[in-house]
Amino acid sequence: MKTFVAKGVFLSLSFMLLMSLLAQHGCSKPREKKAVYVLVDTSGTYSKQFDKVQIVMRYLLGSLTPGESLALARIDSESFNEKDIIARMSFDLRPSMANAQKRAFIESIDKFGKNIQPSRYTDITGGILQAIEYLNETQATQRTILIFSDLKEEIKKGQIRDFPISFNGIHVVAINVTKLKSDNVDPREYQNRVETWAKRVEQGGGDWKLINDMNHLSQIIE
Amino acid sequence: MTSDFWVNLIKGQPELSMLIWVCILIIVMYIARQPAHQMILLLTRGLRNALRLMAQSVMIAEKQLKKRNREVLLAQGQEHAERFIEREFQRVEILVNRDLSGYPSLQRDLKEQITRIDEDYVQSSEVPPKPPEWLKAVKAVADIPDNGSPVVAKILNDIHNTLKKALETDLQEYRRASRDRHGLLKKMMPYWRSLNSSLNSVEKKITGLEQRSIIIDGQMQTYEDIRNQTGYAERMLSSSSLTQFFISGLALCLAVIGMYVNFQLVALPMEEMVGAASYLGSSSIRASDVSALFIISIEVILGLFLMESVGITRLFPVIHLLEDHKRKLIFWIMLSFLVIFAGIEASLAYMRDMLAADREALSQLLTGVEVTEPPLRWIPSLGQMVMGFILPFVLTFVAIPLESFIHSFRTVSGLFIVWLLHLLVVSIRFVANIIYAIGKMILNVYDLIIFIPLKVESSFSSKPDKKKKDLISGVLTHQQEEVSEK
């Protein structure tokens, strides 16, 4: 009888704890780990848009949690290169350390923003390949590439970039895709650029999204 | 077989075809009336009997459960009454030990006081002064006739003066003695007062004991009622159990809210220790939350053992049966652990405040707002630390409503199951009766369909032998069964 009571105490306690635990989390919430790779076009036509990059980067730093990853890289003449990565961090599991890392990341972004060197060519494909490589290494469940560019690829002679890319479930978000002067002459050029990239991503098993309104930042990482 | 088969028995005459079919059906039904009736009755009766049997077995289960509930209720009530009486006797023991242990000294004091009063009283008693021995001689001399002699008159006058002086001296002596006696009587006053107060304190102690004895008498009466298993005792215990259930349930709800607040204080800083992105296996449950809950549950369990070792609750008989010194040891161990955990929680609460401030500063930096230190920042920090320290001790008292809840839950759940079983019995019986009524209705509908041949049969039969007729129609057997059932 008394043993039963004692067991009852522990059972009821366990039950209460379990209920509070489930109430805290919900039962069916899948666990997610995010990794975001931001590509910034530094070609002459786009390099003046860095203030918008800073806004998005600050938003991302506020959204990403400990254990998640963020990288910032530039798109220049030869983007498939480790040197083009400005900052990359997998945030520490301890919140205080993660906050310190985020502060350091902001400093890196500000420093980069002050010394942007406009590049002659725009190797978007190389940057994307570099991004895919980094994102695959993070083993995150939700991988995203953010591209700040006008999406007009200009590569050096001899560079081979015309081949299919395997995105393998990576979300590609083109932000603030600016219109060029030539687009005003023939707007179909802009549409063709966007559609070409969307098709290339989707054919490679990726997910394409275009966000030009900076008020819809919450759509970047959903 | 389509509808054409039924409608085109005679080609081009669907109505006639249908009429023929209906006639055939009526004839067949008339011929098969008795076995059909018997079959319908058998089926419905069989179903009803099965359901009744089921209801009966549920009723037996209900009765057994009721009996068990009664036993549990009375056993719990008896245990409770025993504990209450035991506690009252302990109080009486304390009273007796504390108050009446000083009774011999009190008695001695009283005796001393009475002796003193007695002595003073004896001393203060009035002793009439004895007349001087020479008074008779003086009287004899005074009685001598003077016969006009001036010498004798002078002698007598001298004697008179001497006597007067002696009387005055005696009177003064007497007055002085009376004053002394009054002084002694006055000295007795504080002794009287002291005696009075001593007797008053004795009276108070005796009254306290008397009140305790009245409470014990009442409780003993309840105990006897429970022992005799009276209906009054059962009703009283049942009502008390329900009240206990709801009150303790409410207290537990409040305790759960307290635990949640405690959890919020601890969960965030635990992320610093076990990592914010660590999860339990492949689930979505965060390791930091589990750690926080673990700390809280440990505190609650420590509180349970603490209460158990003090003897406030009796959830663990093993602890309750230990010797006093071992229980005291457990108490101190539990209290030490609890203090340590309270200290840990206070520091975690402070850490939480620091982390929240850091997070706030970062978000301000990210949004580009200038970071400013809010005034009196130390007040919430201190408040959280104090809460973190106090809450583990507050949670200790969860043991009391938890014990009440567990005890009352047994009887309340029993009562609820009894109610459910009763509802089930009523439902089964209702369904059984409905099925039986449907069976009867089918019989009547059956007879209604074949009412023409039945009417013809009744008009052609010369002398209706009711018994035979009923036997044929199958009604007799049905009626007999009804009578037998009644």
XYZ file of C-alpha atoms in Angstrom:
708
model
C 0.000 0.000 0.000
C 2.664 2.491 1.063
C 4.971 1.340 -1.728
C 2.140 1.983 -4.104
C 1.785 5.487 -2.719
C 5.503 6.131 -3.097
C 5.413 4.879 -6.657
C 2.402 7.066 -7.240
C 4.335 10.087 -6.033
C 7.138 9.479 -8.487
C 4.772 8.655 -11.303
C 2.732 11.789 -10.764
C 5.897 13.860 -10.527
C 7.240 12.354 -13.729
C 3.882 12.932 -15.355
C 3.839 16.574 -14.326
C 7.379 17.073 -15.565
C 6.650 15.344 -18.844
C 3.534 17.420 -19.353
C 5.386 20.636 -18.692
C 8.158 19.485 -21.021
C 5.721 18.711 -23.803
C 3.830 21.917 -23.183
C 7.100 23.789 -23.475
C 8.042 22.295 -26.818
C 5.135 20.731 -28.548
C 5.340 17.155 -29.753
C 5.753 17.387 -33.465
C 8.175 20.285 -33.859
C 11.051 19.118 -36.075
C 14.553 20.046 -35.026
C 16.258 22.404 -37.447
C 19.762 23.697 -37.915
C 20.267 26.530 -40.325
C 23.249 27.626 -42.352
C 23.276 30.754 -44.476
C 25.880 31.780 -47.033
C 25.670 35.359 -48.248
C 27.191 36.234 -51.607
C 27.764 39.902 -52.328
C 28.400 41.156 -55.815
C 31.315 43.603 -55.774
C 31.297 44.389 -59.464
C 31.206 48.031 -60.470
C 27.505 48.040 -61.146
C 26.488 46.610 -57.753
C 29.137 47.635 -55.233
C 27.139 50.652 -54.055
C 24.351 48.473 -52.627
C 26.317 47.365 -49.574
C 24.132 49.246 -47.082
C 21.331 46.820 -47.941
C 23.676 43.899 -47.373
C 24.420 45.269 -43.916
C 20.713 45.447 -43.086
C 20.187 41.841 -44.121
C 23.322 40.672 -42.324
C 22.169 42.293 -39.088
C 18.784 40.664 -39.502
C 20.433 37.281 -40.013
C 22.687 37.719 -37.000
C 19.617 38.466 -34.917
C 17.752 35.438 -36.257
C 20.392 32.729 -36.172
C 20.781 30.830 -32.915
C 23.733 29.045 -31.278
C 24.925 26.083 -33.311
C 23.909 27.614 -36.634
C 26.285 28.933 -39.293
C 26.687 32.132 -41.283
C 29.194 33.138 -43.934
C 29.742 36.253 -45.988
C 31.644 36.121 -49.271
C 32.129 38.428 -52.226
C 31.539 37.744 -55.872
C 34.435 38.987 -57.896
C 36.361 37.892 -60.974
C 37.321 34.493 -59.537
C 34.810 33.629 -56.861
C 35.463 29.908 -56.487
C 38.082 30.728 -53.958
C 38.487 30.575 -50.189
C 40.021 34.015 -50.188
C 36.723 35.578 -51.168
C 35.132 34.505 -47.922
C 35.075 37.595 -45.707
C 33.771 35.990 -42.564
C 32.335 32.623 -41.649
C 31.231 31.365 -38.328
C 29.475 28.439 -36.765
C 28.067 30.002 -33.648
C 29.102 28.462 -30.378
C 26.569 26.402 -28.440
C 26.908 28.739 -25.467
C 24.713 31.818 -25.976
C 27.255 34.229 -24.444
C 29.991 33.000 -26.792
C 27.612 33.093 -29.738
C 26.782 36.727 -28.916
C 30.478 37.588 -28.809
C 30.950 35.900 -32.205
C 28.067 37.903 -33.623
C 29.685 41.121 -32.428
C 32.929 40.087 -34.117
C 30.978 39.284 -37.282
C 29.437 42.776 -37.320
C 32.897 44.263 -37.053
C 34.075 42.154 -40.034
C 31.098 43.286 -42.108
C 31.677 46.951 -41.269
C 35.361 46.616 -42.043
C 34.637 44.974 -45.394
C 32.013 47.621 -46.220
C 34.578 50.380 -45.840
C 37.108 48.762 -48.191
C 35.140 47.316 -51.094
C 37.212 47.015 -54.204
C 34.995 46.863 -57.307
C 35.873 43.827 -59.418
C 36.078 43.734 -63.167
C 34.175 40.491 -63.700
C 31.262 38.812 -61.929
C 31.787 35.093 -61.349
C 28.432 34.217 -59.776
C 28.686 30.489 -60.550
C 32.069 30.241 -58.812
C 30.637 31.937 -55.729
C 27.660 29.611 -55.685
C 29.899 26.564 -55.979
C 31.973 27.823 -53.077
C 28.772 28.409 -51.107
C 27.450 24.900 -51.789
C 30.721 23.427 -50.627
C 30.599 25.394 -47.378
C 26.938 24.673 -46.721
C 27.386 20.939 -47.269
C 30.173 20.937 -44.738
C 27.954 22.502 -42.064
C 25.511 19.532 -42.225
C 22.669 21.926 -41.567
C 19.098 20.863 -42.263
C 18.108 24.169 -43.797
C 20.763 25.588 -46.102
C 20.346 28.944 -47.788
C 22.384 30.990 -50.239
C 21.575 34.678 -50.364
C 22.743 36.455 -53.486
C 23.061 40.218 -53.576
C 23.637 40.787 -57.261
C 22.144 42.017 -60.492
C 22.545 38.373 -61.640
C 24.506 39.370 -64.707
C 27.423 36.976 -64.897
C 30.588 38.194 -66.598
C 33.460 35.752 -66.565
C 37.021 35.839 -67.740
C 37.956 34.267 -70.980
C 38.805 30.618 -70.529
C 36.696 30.126 -67.383
C 34.182 27.295 -67.764
C 30.954 27.945 -65.898
C 28.339 26.603 -68.275
C 27.508 23.314 -66.561
C 24.686 22.063 -64.310
C 25.107 22.596 -60.559
C 23.794 20.196 -57.933
C 21.988 22.267 -55.288
C 20.564 19.274 -53.448
C 17.799 21.008 -51.498
C 19.572 24.327 -50.954
C 17.365 27.407 -50.927
C 18.696 30.155 -53.153
C 17.342 33.612 -52.461
C 18.192 36.488 -54.763
C 17.827 39.750 -52.897
C 17.680 43.229 -54.317
C 18.286 42.195 -57.924
C 18.942 45.581 -59.445
C 17.933 46.589 -62.947
C 20.720 47.601 -65.315
C 20.576 50.447 -67.791
C 20.194 47.962 -70.614
C 17.176 46.452 -68.802
C 15.344 49.705 -69.287
C 15.937 49.417 -72.987
C 14.692 45.854 -73.067
C 13.070 44.659 -69.793
C 13.045 41.116 -71.131
C 16.789 40.992 -70.451
C 16.123 41.344 -66.710
C 13.378 38.729 -66.841
C 15.596 36.392 -68.831
C 18.418 36.760 -66.288
C 16.167 35.970 -63.379
C 14.429 33.107 -65.171
C 17.736 31.597 -66.288
C 19.024 31.498 -62.720
C 15.717 30.218 -61.365
C 15.716 27.436 -63.947
C 19.353 26.575 -63.231
C 18.692 26.327 -59.504
C 15.502 24.336 -59.811
C 17.041 21.950 -62.356
C 19.889 21.375 -59.887
C 17.411 20.348 -57.187
C 17.377 23.693 -55.406
C 14.654 26.094 -54.410
C 14.592 29.587 -55.928
C 13.139 32.762 -54.444
C 13.394 36.420 -55.407
C 13.007 39.180 -52.809
C 13.365 42.753 -53.947
C 11.380 44.406 -51.167
C 13.569 44.778 -48.093
C 10.475 44.868 -45.880
C 10.000 41.158 -46.474
C 13.172 39.993 -44.790
C 11.276 37.449 -42.726
C 10.773 35.449 -45.940
C 14.511 34.895 -46.301
C 14.682 32.191 -43.666
C 11.341 30.566 -43.066
C -32.247 -10.204 -60.158
C -33.448 -6.780 -61.186
C -36.693 -4.998 -60.373
C -38.018 -6.046 -63.768
C -38.340 -9.577 -62.490
C -40.748 -8.440 -59.772
C -42.649 -5.973 -61.900
C -43.004 -8.055 -65.086
C -44.476 -11.243 -63.701
C -47.385 -10.547 -65.977
C -46.102 -8.572 -68.876
C -47.494 -5.098 -69.195
C -49.213 -5.319 -65.822
C -46.748 -4.143 -63.218
C -49.418 -3.287 -60.609
C -50.995 -6.706 -60.936
C -47.599 -8.342 -60.771
C -46.822 -6.501 -57.578
C -50.192 -7.398 -56.118
C -49.574 -11.060 -56.839
C -46.194 -10.851 -55.157
C -47.718 -9.162 -52.129
C -50.363 -11.859 -51.880
C -47.722 -14.549 -52.128
C -45.727 -12.790 -49.420
C -48.755 -12.543 -47.131
C -49.566 -16.221 -47.605
C -45.968 -17.228 -46.955
C -45.846 -14.983 -43.892
C -49.109 -16.434 -42.612
C -47.883 -19.966 -43.026
C -44.561 -19.136 -41.390
C -46.120 -17.029 -38.657
C -45.431 -19.266 -35.678
C -41.790 -20.062 -36.414
C -41.189 -16.452 -37.471
C -42.640 -15.159 -34.198
C -40.626 -17.651 -32.238
C -37.478 -16.694 -34.085
C -37.978 -12.962 -33.535
C -38.767 -13.527 -29.872
C -35.825 -15.840 -29.453
C -33.486 -13.348 -31.043
C -34.640 -10.294 -29.095
C -34.924 -12.233 -25.869
C -31.499 -13.718 -26.377
C -30.030 -10.277 -26.955
C -31.858 -8.852 -23.954
C -30.740 -11.694 -21.733
C -27.158 -11.324 -22.875
C -27.264 -7.604 -22.157
C -28.889 -8.200 -18.791
C -26.178 -10.674 -17.974
C -23.636 -8.105 -18.971
C -25.353 -5.475 -16.826
C -25.394 -7.895 -13.929
C -21.692 -8.584 -14.181
C -20.999 -4.854 -14.402
C -23.189 -4.415 -11.335
C -21.163 -7.014 -9.493
C -17.995 -5.180 -10.472
C -19.587 -1.931 -9.305
C -20.494 -3.491 -5.976
C -16.990 -4.863 -5.529
C -15.526 -1.500 -6.363
C -17.904 0.187 -3.945
C -16.844 -2.255 -1.259
C -13.193 -1.629 -2.026
C -13.753 2.131 -2.001
C -15.470 1.834 1.349
C -12.597 -0.213 2.730
C -10.026 2.251 1.415
C -12.002 5.210 2.711
C -12.444 3.716 6.150
C -8.836 2.545 6.315
C -7.612 6.003 5.388
C -10.024 7.611 7.815
C -8.920 5.262 10.561
C -5.279 5.984 9.881
C -5.966 9.697 9.863
C -7.931 9.524 13.107
C -5.159 7.457 14.695
C -2.603 10.046 13.636
C -4.771 12.819 14.984
C -5.302 11.111 18.324
C -1.630 10.240 18.531
C -0.763 13.872 17.896
C -3.229 15.021 20.536
C -1.746 12.627 23.052
C 1.689 13.940 22.182
C 0.428 17.442 22.879
C -1.034 16.304 26.187
C 2.278 14.669 26.995
C 4.076 17.899 26.223
C 1.603 19.786 28.401
C 1.999 17.341 31.244
C 5.784 17.285 30.940
C 6.040 21.040 30.689
C 3.437 22.137 33.214
C 2.830 19.331 35.601
C 6.479 18.332 35.911
C 6.865 21.415 38.103
C 3.981 20.317 40.250
C 6.079 18.943 43.192
C 7.968 22.209 43.479
C 4.699 24.090 43.183
C 3.262 21.954 45.949
C 6.313 22.618 48.078
C 5.974 26.348 47.497
C 2.315 26.204 48.394
C 3.093 24.286 51.595
C 5.746 26.776 52.581
C 3.423 29.651 51.926
C 0.644 28.023 53.925
C 3.046 27.286 56.807
C 4.174 30.884 56.875
C 0.632 32.120 56.805
C -0.229 29.694 59.554
C 2.689 30.821 61.680
C 1.806 34.429 61.177
C -1.763 33.673 61.985
C -0.817 31.917 65.166
C 1.405 34.810 66.126
C -1.296 37.283 65.381
C -3.864 35.604 67.661
C -5.002 37.809 70.591
C -3.868 36.631 74.014
C -5.804 38.396 76.851
C -3.381 39.860 79.429
C -3.337 38.050 82.720
C -4.343 40.134 85.724
C -1.389 40.829 88.048
C -1.057 38.352 90.968
C -1.000 41.070 93.568
C -4.386 42.395 92.407
C -6.174 40.068 94.869
C -4.002 41.290 97.739
C -4.706 44.881 96.719
C -8.386 44.082 96.530
C -8.285 42.596 100.041
C -6.501 45.703 101.320
C -8.953 47.940 99.448
C -11.846 46.097 101.061
C -10.582 46.983 104.572
C -12.923 49.605 106.047
C -11.123 52.883 106.686
C -13.261 53.788 109.733
C -12.493 57.450 109.103
C -8.775 57.014 109.519
C -6.836 59.452 107.341
C -3.853 57.031 107.278
C -5.933 54.272 105.828
C -7.477 56.724 103.351
C -4.003 57.830 102.231
C -2.886 54.212 101.871
C -5.941 53.447 99.834
C -5.459 56.517 97.738
C -1.857 55.455 97.044
C -3.041 51.981 96.139
C -5.585 53.494 93.813
C -2.950 55.598 92.108
C -0.607 52.634 91.809
C -3.369 50.558 90.277
C -4.231 53.295 87.840
C -0.613 53.540 86.754
C -0.405 49.759 86.393
C -3.562 49.781 84.274
C -2.240 52.482 81.998
C 0.982 50.559 81.524
C -0.969 47.380 80.699
C -3.203 49.226 78.302
C -0.201 50.615 76.446
C 1.355 47.165 76.395
C -1.858 45.708 75.022
C -2.088 48.341 72.304
C 1.498 47.712 71.280
C 0.841 43.956 71.086
C -2.279 44.597 68.956
C -0.270 46.815 66.597
C 2.319 44.057 66.237
C -0.431 41.543 65.443
C -1.879 43.849 62.819
C 1.593 44.205 61.363
C 1.889 40.450 61.130
C -1.506 40.147 59.463
C -0.446 42.820 56.963
C 2.703 40.833 56.228
C 0.465 37.862 55.319
C -1.100 39.753 52.369
C 1.643 39.048 49.729
C 1.637 35.389 50.749
C -2.083 35.255 50.142
C -1.646 36.928 46.770
C 1.174 34.607 45.780
C -0.918 31.645 46.851
C -3.802 32.949 44.792
C -1.703 33.379 41.640
C -0.158 29.916 42.081
C -3.602 28.391 42.316
C -4.748 30.402 39.268
C -1.857 29.100 37.146
C -2.685 25.564 38.236
C -6.281 26.175 37.215
C -5.202 27.413 33.772
C -3.047 24.353 33.175
C -5.817 22.088 34.259
C -8.228 23.916 31.906
C -5.799 23.446 28.956
C -5.661 19.762 29.679
C -9.425 19.649 29.950
C -9.808 21.260 26.518
C -7.370 18.786 25.004
C -9.309 15.957 26.599
C -12.538 17.278 25.007
C -10.854 17.267 21.550
C -9.555 13.761 22.167
C -13.023 12.633 23.230
C -14.509 13.973 19.980
C -11.832 12.345 17.889
C -12.220 9.090 19.770
C -15.919 9.182 18.963
C -15.079 9.601 15.254
C -12.556 6.803 15.531
C -15.153 4.528 17.083
C -17.615 5.410 14.309
C -15.006 4.495 11.725
C -14.143 1.292 13.561
C -17.830 0.393 13.650
C -18.046 1.252 9.943
C -21.136 3.396 10.379
C -22.801 5.108 7.452
C -22.275 8.494 9.071
C -18.527 7.930 9.240
C -18.452 6.836 5.604
C -20.398 9.895 4.418
C -18.217 12.186 6.495
C -15.002 10.652 5.165
C -16.259 10.677 1.596
C -17.146 14.371 1.776
C -13.850 15.145 3.459
C -11.980 13.200 0.769
C -13.649 15.157 -2.049
C -12.839 18.450 -0.346
C -9.256 17.331 0.147
C -9.022 16.306 -3.490
C -10.088 19.688 -4.825
C -8.085 21.736 -2.332
C -4.922 19.725 -2.826
C -5.482 19.760 -6.595
C -5.667 23.540 -6.498
C -2.532 23.723 -4.382
C -0.738 21.409 -6.817
C -1.779 23.590 -9.745
C -0.241 26.561 -7.979
C 2.864 24.490 -7.296
C 3.110 23.617 -11.000
C 2.943 27.345 -11.803
C 5.721 27.868 -9.259
C 7.727 25.110 -10.929
C 7.211 26.782 -14.284
C 8.512 30.098 -12.932
C 11.450 28.224 -11.474
C 12.014 26.537 -14.812
C 12.099 29.899 -16.583
C 14.744 31.107 -14.153
C 16.973 28.119 -14.759
C 16.427 27.110 -18.404
C 18.276 29.970 -20.092
C 21.485 29.779 -18.029
C 21.487 26.013 -18.455
C 22.062 26.670 -22.157
C 25.461 28.014 -21.154
C 26.309 24.734 -19.487
C 24.938 22.091 -21.814
C 24.708 24.163 -24.995
C 21.735 25.855 -26.573
C 21.628 23.548 -29.580
C 22.013 20.228 -27.752
C 19.004 17.992 -28.020
C 17.885 14.837 -26.330
C 18.654 12.057 -28.817
C 16.896 12.660 -32.082
C 13.968 14.412 -30.457
C 13.266 18.121 -30.471
C 13.598 18.326 -26.684
C 16.461 20.595 -25.703
C 19.049 19.243 -23.308
C 19.137 22.557 -21.436
C 15.417 22.316 -20.703
C 15.773 18.739 -19.543
C 18.637 19.769 -17.255
C 16.568 22.603 -15.834
C 13.641 20.273 -15.232
C 15.994 17.762 -13.683
C 17.242 20.355 -11.190
C 13.688 21.350 -10.314
C 12.548 17.752 -9.923
C 15.567 17.010 -7.731
C 14.602 19.950 -5.549
C 11.036 18.714 -5.279
C 12.211 15.205 -4.383
C 14.612 16.612 -1.787
C 11.666 18.539 -0.392
C 9.620 15.350 -0.243
C 12.312 13.522 1.698
C 12.774 16.528 3.963
C 9.094 16.599 4.818
C 9.142 12.860 5.266
C 12.078 12.946 7.646
C 10.401 15.647 9.724
C 7.306 13.471 9.888
C 4.938 15.937 8.237
C 4.163 13.524 5.420
C 4.104 9.726 5.389
C 4.639 8.769 1.799
C 7.693 6.592 2.376
C 7.223 4.072 5.166
C 10.914 3.170 5.090
C 11.862 6.649 6.259
C 9.006 6.809 8.709
C 10.076 3.554 10.360
C 13.686 4.668 10.860
C 15.010 5.597 14.286
C 14.804 9.230 15.287
C 18.534 9.922 15.015
C 18.648 8.484 11.496
C 15.684 10.576 10.470
C 17.379 13.606 11.918
C 20.468 12.756 9.890
C 18.380 12.469 6.718
C 16.770 15.806 7.536
C 20.112 17.564 7.817
C 21.460 15.922 4.668
C 18.368 16.923 2.691
C 18.446 20.435 4.077
C 22.112 20.803 3.150
C 21.453 19.609 -0.399
C 18.486 21.926 -0.641
C 20.567 24.893 0.477
C 23.230 23.966 -2.084
C 20.638 23.695 -4.840
C 19.053 26.969 -3.756
C 22.484 28.596 -3.986
C 23.018 27.092 -7.444
C 19.631 28.314 -8.552
C 20.261 31.809 -7.220
C 23.524 31.987 -9.165
C 21.786 30.621 -12.272
C 19.088 33.267 -11.885
C 21.782 35.936 -11.740
C 23.443 34.425 -14.797
C 20.106 34.460 -16.580
C 19.818 38.158 -15.923
C 23.315 38.742 -17.290
C 22.572 36.705 -20.414
C 19.299 38.514 -20.979
C 21.108 41.841 -20.669
C 23.784 40.661 -23.100
C 21.157 39.482 -25.561
C 19.328 42.768 -25.248
C 22.548 44.696 -25.849
C 23.285 42.621 -28.947
C 19.812 43.120 -30.375
C 20.152 46.851 -29.781
C 23.490 46.793 -31.550
C 22.022 44.872 -34.483
C 19.106 47.254 -34.825
C 21.478 50.206 -34.618
C 20.003 51.632 -31.442
C 22.414 53.188 -28.995
C 23.001 50.883 -26.031
C 22.107 52.502 -22.716
C 22.236 50.979 -19.250
C 18.739 51.136 -17.714
C 18.527 52.787 -14.272
C 18.290 50.589 -11.151
C 19.398 47.590 -13.177
C 20.376 45.785 -9.980
C 16.789 45.541 -8.672
C 15.523 42.842 -11.103
C 18.869 41.040 -10.786
C 18.543 40.923 -7.029
C 14.870 39.983 -7.276
C 15.674 37.064 -9.547
C 18.444 35.887 -7.269
C 16.182 36.007 -4.229
C 13.446 34.178 -6.113
C 15.948 31.579 -7.261
C 17.011 31.017 -3.676
C 13.546 30.965 -2.110
C 11.594 28.942 -4.670
C 13.325 25.593 -3.899
C 12.309 25.955 -0.253
C 8.775 26.922 -1.241
C 8.575 23.878 -3.491
C 9.456 21.743 -0.493
C 5.932 22.262 0.746
C 4.535 20.628 -2.397
C 4.872 17.369 -0.456
C 1.905 18.227 1.773
C -0.730 18.801 -0.945
C 0.807 15.985 -2.966
C 0.231 13.516 -0.146
C -3.339 14.722 0.301
C -3.913 14.562 -3.424
C -2.632 11.013 -3.733
C -4.688 9.822 -0.780
C -7.865 11.556 -1.874
C -7.293 10.600 -5.521
C -7.674 6.927 -4.607
C -11.139 7.423 -3.213
C -12.233 10.060 -5.712
C -11.108 7.974 -8.684
C -12.906 4.994 -7.114
C -16.090 7.047 -6.782
C -15.750 8.223 -10.366
C -15.300 4.684 -11.692
C -18.312 3.537 -9.650
C -20.327 6.332 -11.220
C -19.127 5.302 -14.688
C -20.012 1.661 -14.041
C -23.443 2.675 -12.812
C -23.949 4.700 -15.964
C -22.873 1.691 -18.008
C -25.366 -0.558 -16.196
C -28.186 1.902 -16.852
C -27.210 2.209 -20.524
C -26.981 -1.571 -21.011
C -30.374 -2.085 -19.402
C -31.856 0.674 -21.490
C -30.491 -0.883 -24.700
C -31.761 -4.324 -23.599
C -35.270 -2.968 -23.058
C -35.190 -1.088 -26.338
C -34.204 -4.272 -28.200
C -36.997 -6.202 -26.506
C -39.515 -3.491 -27.352
C -38.342 -3.503 -30.980
C -38.880 -7.288 -31.031
C -42.457 -6.835 -29.816
C -43.038 -4.107 -32.342
C -41.793 -6.353 -35.159
C -44.274 -9.031 -34.050
C -47.129 -6.554 -34.200
C -46.027 -5.255 -37.581
C -45.803 -8.855 -38.773
C -49.369 -9.520 -37.658
C -50.491 -6.251 -39.175
C -49.186 -7.321 -42.573
C -51.095 -10.603 -42.449
C -54.158 -9.242 -40.707
C -56.500 -10.442 -43.547
C -55.729 -14.166 -43.267
C -55.708 -13.817 -39.482
C -59.195 -12.295 -39.558
C -60.395 -15.009 -41.891
C -58.903 -17.675 -39.586
C -60.633 -16.219 -36.548
C -63.997 -15.971 -38.304
C -63.792 -19.553 -39.634
C -62.655 -21.199 -36.487
C -65.821 -22.587 -34.868
C -64.943 -22.324 -31.179
C -61.767 -20.532 -30.531
C -59.672 -22.489 -28.172
C -57.666 -19.607 -26.797
C -54.930 -21.781 -25.451
C -54.493 -23.548 -28.742
C -54.712 -20.341 -30.687
C -52.080 -18.711 -28.556
C -49.924 -21.748 -28.869
C -50.198 -21.543 -32.627
C -49.441 -17.896 -32.740
C -46.584 -18.304 -30.381
C -48.070 -15.804 -27.951
C -48.549 -18.320 -25.175
C -44.928 -19.170 -24.922
C -44.120 -15.519 -24.914
C -46.661 -14.753 -22.180
C -45.505 -17.708 -20.112
C -42.000 -16.466 -20.315
C -43.043 -13.015 -19.294
C -44.834 -14.435 -16.237
C -41.840 -16.582 -15.356
C -39.585 -13.570 -15.669
C -41.803 -11.589 -13.339
